[in-house]
Each structure stands twice: as structure tokens, then as C-alpha cells.
Amino acid sequence: MCGILGAINSSVKFDLSSLHHRGPDGQGVWEDGDCCRLGHTRLSIIDLDQRASQPMVSRSSRFVIVFNGEIYNYKEIKKEFLPDFDFRTTSDTEVLLELWELMGPDCIRHFRGMFAFAIWDRREKELFLVRDRLGKKPLVFSCGNGSLSFASELDALVGLLPQKPEIDPRAMDLFLAYQFIPHPFTIYKNCEKLPPAHFAKYKDGQLTIQRYWSIKFDPDYSITEDEAFESLEEQVRESVKLRMRSDVEVGVLLSGGVDSSLVAAVAAKESGKRLKTFSVGFDYGKSELEHAAKAAQACNSIHKPASLDEKTAGSLFADMVNAYGEPYGDNSALPSLFVCAHAASEVKVALNGDGGDELMGGYGKYSPKAMRQLMTPFASFGYKVGCDLDTTANRLFNSPGILKFADRLGSSLSPYIKVVRFNHFFSSQYRKALYRPEVFKEVLDIRSEYEKKLISELPLTGPLMCRLQSIDYRHYFVGDLMAKMDIAGMRNSLETRSPLMDHKLFEFAATLPPEFKIKNGETKYLLKKLAAKYLPREIIYRPKTGFSVPVSNWAETVFKQKVSAATANPNHPLWNYLNRDFVKKMAEGSPEQIRKNGHRIWLLSVLCAWTEVKR
């Protein structure tokens, strides 16, 4: 796991220090005259020798790579495709590089892992940028005026640009709607996220982007439950086993929930030795430390629990704002940063249980009852009308009541809109009062344009649950969940690996009938059945808790103060975009109103802090 950056036809000086946290074990820069420069910071996990450092040049000297991530099946690739090649290292990086020389972009389909990499072809003078199928590893870029720059993180990319880019108010509006900024947007104009499962080629000043993989949620009703169970167990065990490959110690982030407990149990069995497990709890009623301890006991792990209180969460807030490079509002980032720092004090690699809910229908919105309420006769075309209705109402009316009605009516026309807006914090009813008039005009159309494009590009066929999972994968899963754990881990120089996010496991789960995922009201039915084979039933069959902090309770004591401090300053940069009086009124409400608006105040506190620090 590492940090990468590079530039084509640019004379801006490299600053590798901006990615030191992603790779504190070494760094390097490679140059091809004035046309290409590549930089790398290394977190040594596989082949710890200096010989495996990057940037790495191929044996023929034609290709040069900077690579962030892991190719878990590199040994199998080496044996199948390069059995007679004289490798200089035992790293997965060299396997990737030499297979690229052999196959070009076609080699991507053989990779099983998490990756973002850049490969420079010295002969053809062209650069390839590649991002993994599910979007575990980030890659951002800026292209224009005959040059291209890219990096693992947005702050590093900004450091490569000749001047600091302008904030994009449209991205700010998407953040306030969904609590994250979806691809291809970033908070800055002319800076983009390369979408997952895509590669880009840059040559002669032209950038082309191409999708190389997509997942199709298409149930196979011929499979029996017993067959599905056996296949699921086999694939989970294989996925965990591959992610145990490391030349350094591997631990497990154990929340106490079904997914991480299953991963820990399988990892313990596959490793044959006692693993270290790390948990975080909270000083309020939703703490899962007790359940994590039971799971650790069942796995016979060396368990390391820790508690996150209100004061510690407050102290982590500034680091969270800095770490994500742009406004990011999933409040579970706070405990994620905390548990990753906790684990990084003892290990360099940690498995986690991320992806189980998306894999096997772990959310209540996928239940048959919820989907009956979601379904409408207008589903296939109603989303376009619903998206446009919001924009039209905001263009024509000022009344919050009318805007609220239009928002609810628009969302009711299609279940697809409801899923995209599942976390819709500053919904349409707030937008006109929230923004300065000139900014409101600029952001007015962006949500409807984004939502319509997102939904229209999906193969919306088959059972409703499959269609909703397909939307979630392209939206929340990629934009929120993937970003959270990558940054939380790498901020602490910790490589986090997610066995339940293996793309082959996802492809298999996408073929399972919905009743294998939710049965008799039990979410993640088949996954829980598998977990119960390895763990006590009381750990598996209990109410879902989640991993978030009590934002509604902390809004008045922690986050309101941050917003109030900003509203007290008329020159705060946020007031170039938002209506200061509206924000002040929201932050000065009664305790009941503060709790009701807790998530909105939380998002405003993130935005206040980010604009103050970054501008």
C-alpha cells in the first residue's frame, strides 16, 4: 500500500511529503526527460527489500509503474502467465508490471485485488491510469492545457497544479445532499475522480476513459440454498486466505458485528495462529465492545479493545477534516480513524468486515416490506419526472412548505430516487434558503443531472432488490464506504483489506436470488448462516448496531460550537457560498431542534472547518 503521484508536461515541483502517511517506509521519483515524472511513497508489505521500491522500471526498460494497493493473486498470475520469467523481486508490483508488458490493458481482468496505478510507456509516450473494480483505492487527476497530473489524494494533486483550483459549488451541494461527493466530482473545479472499474489513457494531450468491468445483478434461480451456502463458504475462505498474504503481521478490525466477526473467525482458522484483533466502543448505549469481546474469545485472538468518548471524538475532528482532502460527512469516519490508529500501533495490515451489507442485503431498505412501500407503477420512468420536479419547484417557488411537498412527491415517483436519496440531509426544501442567490443558480440543476445520469446508466432489470443494489453500488458504496476506510487506514499508515469486497465474491452474490439474502425478515440470511457455523449464535442473531457516533446527542455539545464559531465571523470563507443568517438560525435553535437537525449541523461543521483550513 502506497501513495502515488505524477505529471505529464508539467514543470511544477513534486512534494512527496503530502503522501508520506501513505508510505512512510520509502520514497522515490523517476523522470523521462521533461515529459513525464512519477513519484511514489512506500508502505512495505510484500517483499520488504529495497529492490521492490518504486517507481519500478520493467525488465525491457519500456514501461515504468507507480502502484498503490495489492494484487492478492500475484503468485497464481506469475505461475500461469510468466512461469519462465526471471523476476528480480518477489513483489506483486513486478508481476503487475511485466504482465502489462505482455498483455497491455487486457491484463487487468486477471487481477484480484485493490489497486490504483499509473504506467508510462516510454516508447509510445503515453500514460495509463487504472483503478480497481470496486473503487477501494482512490485516484484523482486534473487534465488540461496540454498537461495531466494525478495523485492518490486530492491534497497531493492540488500541490501538483500551477495554481490552487477554485471550489466547485456544485460539489458542495452534492456533499450537503449525500454527505459525500460522488465521482467524477471533487470539491475543486477541473479536478476529477477516476471512476472505479475504469482506465484512462493520455497521449498527445488527449485523455480517453474506458470501463473495463461491470457487475450485473442477475439472479440464478436454479441454484439451491445448500449449493449457494457451499459456494459462499468456499469463496469467503478463499478471499480471506488471499488477503492473509503478507510479509508483515496481519491483524483484524473487529467491530463485533456479523461481517467482521466472520472475517476474524475465518482468518483465525486459515492462519493457524493467534491473531490480534482491535475494537472500538463508545461511551453510550450502542457500544459493541461486549459483542466484539465474545467474538474475539470465539476466535481465540489477542484482543485489543479501546473506547472513544466525546472529548476524543472532538479532538479527532480536525484530523478527519484534513485527512479526506475534501468535505466528507460520514460520521463513522471518526471511529474508523480511531480504531485504525489503535491497530497501527501494533500491525501494518488489518482485515475488516466492510462490504457485507452491500454483498448480501444488510440494509432494512432491502426488506420485502420496505420494497413494497418503495415500488410504484412509475418506477421505470418516474425518476426523471421526480428529479425534474425538484429543480422546477426550486426555480418557481420560495415557500419551504411547497418545496418540501415537491421533494416528497418527486421521491415517491420512483424507488430509484429514494435509494439515491436514502441519506438526503439538506433536501430540496433547504436549498434556496441555504445558498447565496448567485450560488443557488449555479447549483440548482446539479442534483437532478447527477441522479438522472446515475440511474439511466444502470441495467434496471430483474427483481427490485437487484436494481436497488445496483444503484447503491454505483452511488453510496463507491462514494462513501470506499473512501472512508482507505483514508482512515492510510492516514495512520495502516493497510486495510476487505475480504468481503472481493470482486469474484461480489459477482457470485449478484447471482443469488433475493430470498437467499433476506429470508423471513432476516437480513444477510445466507451470510449469517455461514457465520453461525464459525461463531456463537448470540453474536450473529441480534439487532444491527452500526458504527456511527451519536451525532444527534453530540450536535449541541461538539458540532454546534464549531458552526457557531464560523457564524460569529462575517469574513469566514464559507459565507461566499452559504447564507450566514440561515446557518446561524439553524445552529441557535432549541436543544430539541438541534437534535432534530443533528446531521445537518454535523455536515455544516465539516464544511465550516474544511473551508477555513483549506482556503
Short mmCIF file of N, CA, C and O in Angstrom, two decimals, residues 11 19 38 48 50 56 145 207 215 243 245 283 299 324 362 439 499 507 532 542 581 603 613:
data_model
loop_
_atom_site.label_atom_id
_atom_site.label_comp_id
_atom_site.label_asym_id
_atom_site.label_seq_id
_atom_site.Cartn_x
_atom_site.Cartn_y
_atom_site.Cartn_z
N SER A 11 5.96 21.40 -15.18
CA SER A 11 7.23 21.74 -14.52
C SER A 11 7.06 22.01 -13.03
O SER A 11 8.01 22.38 -12.36
N LEU A 19 2.16 12.84 0.76
CA LEU A 19 1.71 11.44 0.77
C LEU A 19 2.56 10.58 1.70
O LEU A 19 2.51 9.35 1.62
N LEU A 38 7.15 10.61 -12.30
CA LEU A 38 6.35 9.73 -11.45
C LEU A 38 6.94 9.73 -10.04
O LEU A 38 8.16 9.68 -9.87
N LEU A 48 9.97 -6.82 1.43
CA LEU A 48 10.38 -5.64 2.19
C LEU A 48 11.73 -5.09 1.73
O LEU A 48 12.14 -4.02 2.18
N GLN A 50 14.70 -3.36 -0.47
CA GLN A 50 14.79 -2.12 -1.23
C GLN A 50 14.61 -2.36 -2.73
O GLN A 50 14.17 -1.48 -3.47
N MET A 56 9.09 1.66 -10.46
CA MET A 56 9.77 0.46 -10.92
C MET A 56 9.77 0.42 -12.45
O MET A 56 8.73 0.66 -13.08
N ASN A 145 -4.85 22.05 -20.88
CA ASN A 145 -3.73 22.88 -21.36
C ASN A 145 -2.49 22.05 -21.69
O ASN A 145 -1.35 22.45 -21.41
N LEU A 207 -7.14 12.76 -23.50
CA LEU A 207 -7.46 11.79 -22.45
C LEU A 207 -8.71 11.01 -22.84
O LEU A 207 -9.75 11.60 -23.14
N ILE A 215 -20.67 -4.99 -12.93
CA ILE A 215 -21.34 -6.08 -12.22
C ILE A 215 -22.81 -6.09 -12.60
O ILE A 215 -23.44 -5.02 -12.72
N ARG A 243 -6.03 -12.61 1.28
CA ARG A 243 -5.72 -11.35 1.96
C ARG A 243 -4.86 -11.54 3.21
O ARG A 243 -4.50 -10.56 3.85
N ARG A 245 -1.97 -12.93 2.77
CA ARG A 245 -0.62 -12.89 2.19
C ARG A 245 0.07 -11.59 2.55
O ARG A 245 -0.38 -10.50 2.18
N ASP A 283 -18.91 5.62 24.62
CA ASP A 283 -19.40 5.81 25.98
C ASP A 283 -20.89 6.10 25.97
O ASP A 283 -21.38 7.02 26.61
N CYS A 299 -12.70 -16.65 18.55
CA CYS A 299 -11.60 -16.76 17.58
C CYS A 299 -10.26 -17.02 18.26
O CYS A 299 -9.24 -17.18 17.56
N TYR A 324 -9.40 13.78 4.63
CA TYR A 324 -10.17 13.40 3.45
C TYR A 324 -9.99 14.33 2.26
O TYR A 324 -10.47 14.04 1.17
N GLY A 362 -27.86 -6.20 3.63
CA GLY A 362 -27.90 -6.00 5.07
C GLY A 362 -28.67 -4.78 5.53
O GLY A 362 -28.73 -4.52 6.73
N VAL A 439 -25.08 31.68 -6.00
CA VAL A 439 -24.60 30.31 -5.87
C VAL A 439 -25.75 29.33 -6.10
O VAL A 439 -25.59 28.29 -6.74
N PRO A 499 -11.93 -8.57 2.77
CA PRO A 499 -12.22 -9.84 2.08
C PRO A 499 -13.62 -9.92 1.48
O PRO A 499 -13.80 -10.57 0.44
N GLU A 507 -19.42 -10.81 -7.64
CA GLU A 507 -20.05 -11.36 -8.84
C GLU A 507 -20.93 -12.56 -8.48
O GLU A 507 -22.04 -12.72 -9.02
N ALA A 532 -22.72 -18.38 11.56
CA ALA A 532 -23.15 -19.22 12.68
C ALA A 532 -22.41 -20.56 12.70
O ALA A 532 -22.40 -21.25 13.73
N ARG A 542 -28.68 -10.95 16.38
CA ARG A 542 -29.04 -9.86 17.28
C ARG A 542 -29.27 -8.60 16.45
O ARG A 542 -28.89 -8.54 15.27
N ASP A 581 -26.99 33.91 7.75
CA ASP A 581 -28.13 34.07 8.66
C ASP A 581 -28.91 32.76 8.79
O ASP A 581 -29.36 32.40 9.89
N LEU A 603 -22.86 18.17 9.21
CA LEU A 603 -22.34 18.44 7.87
C LEU A 603 -21.87 19.88 7.74
O LEU A 603 -20.84 20.16 7.12
N VAL A 613 -9.80 25.70 6.79
CA VAL A 613 -8.45 25.13 6.75
C VAL A 613 -7.88 25.16 5.33
O VAL A 613 -6.73 25.54 5.11
#
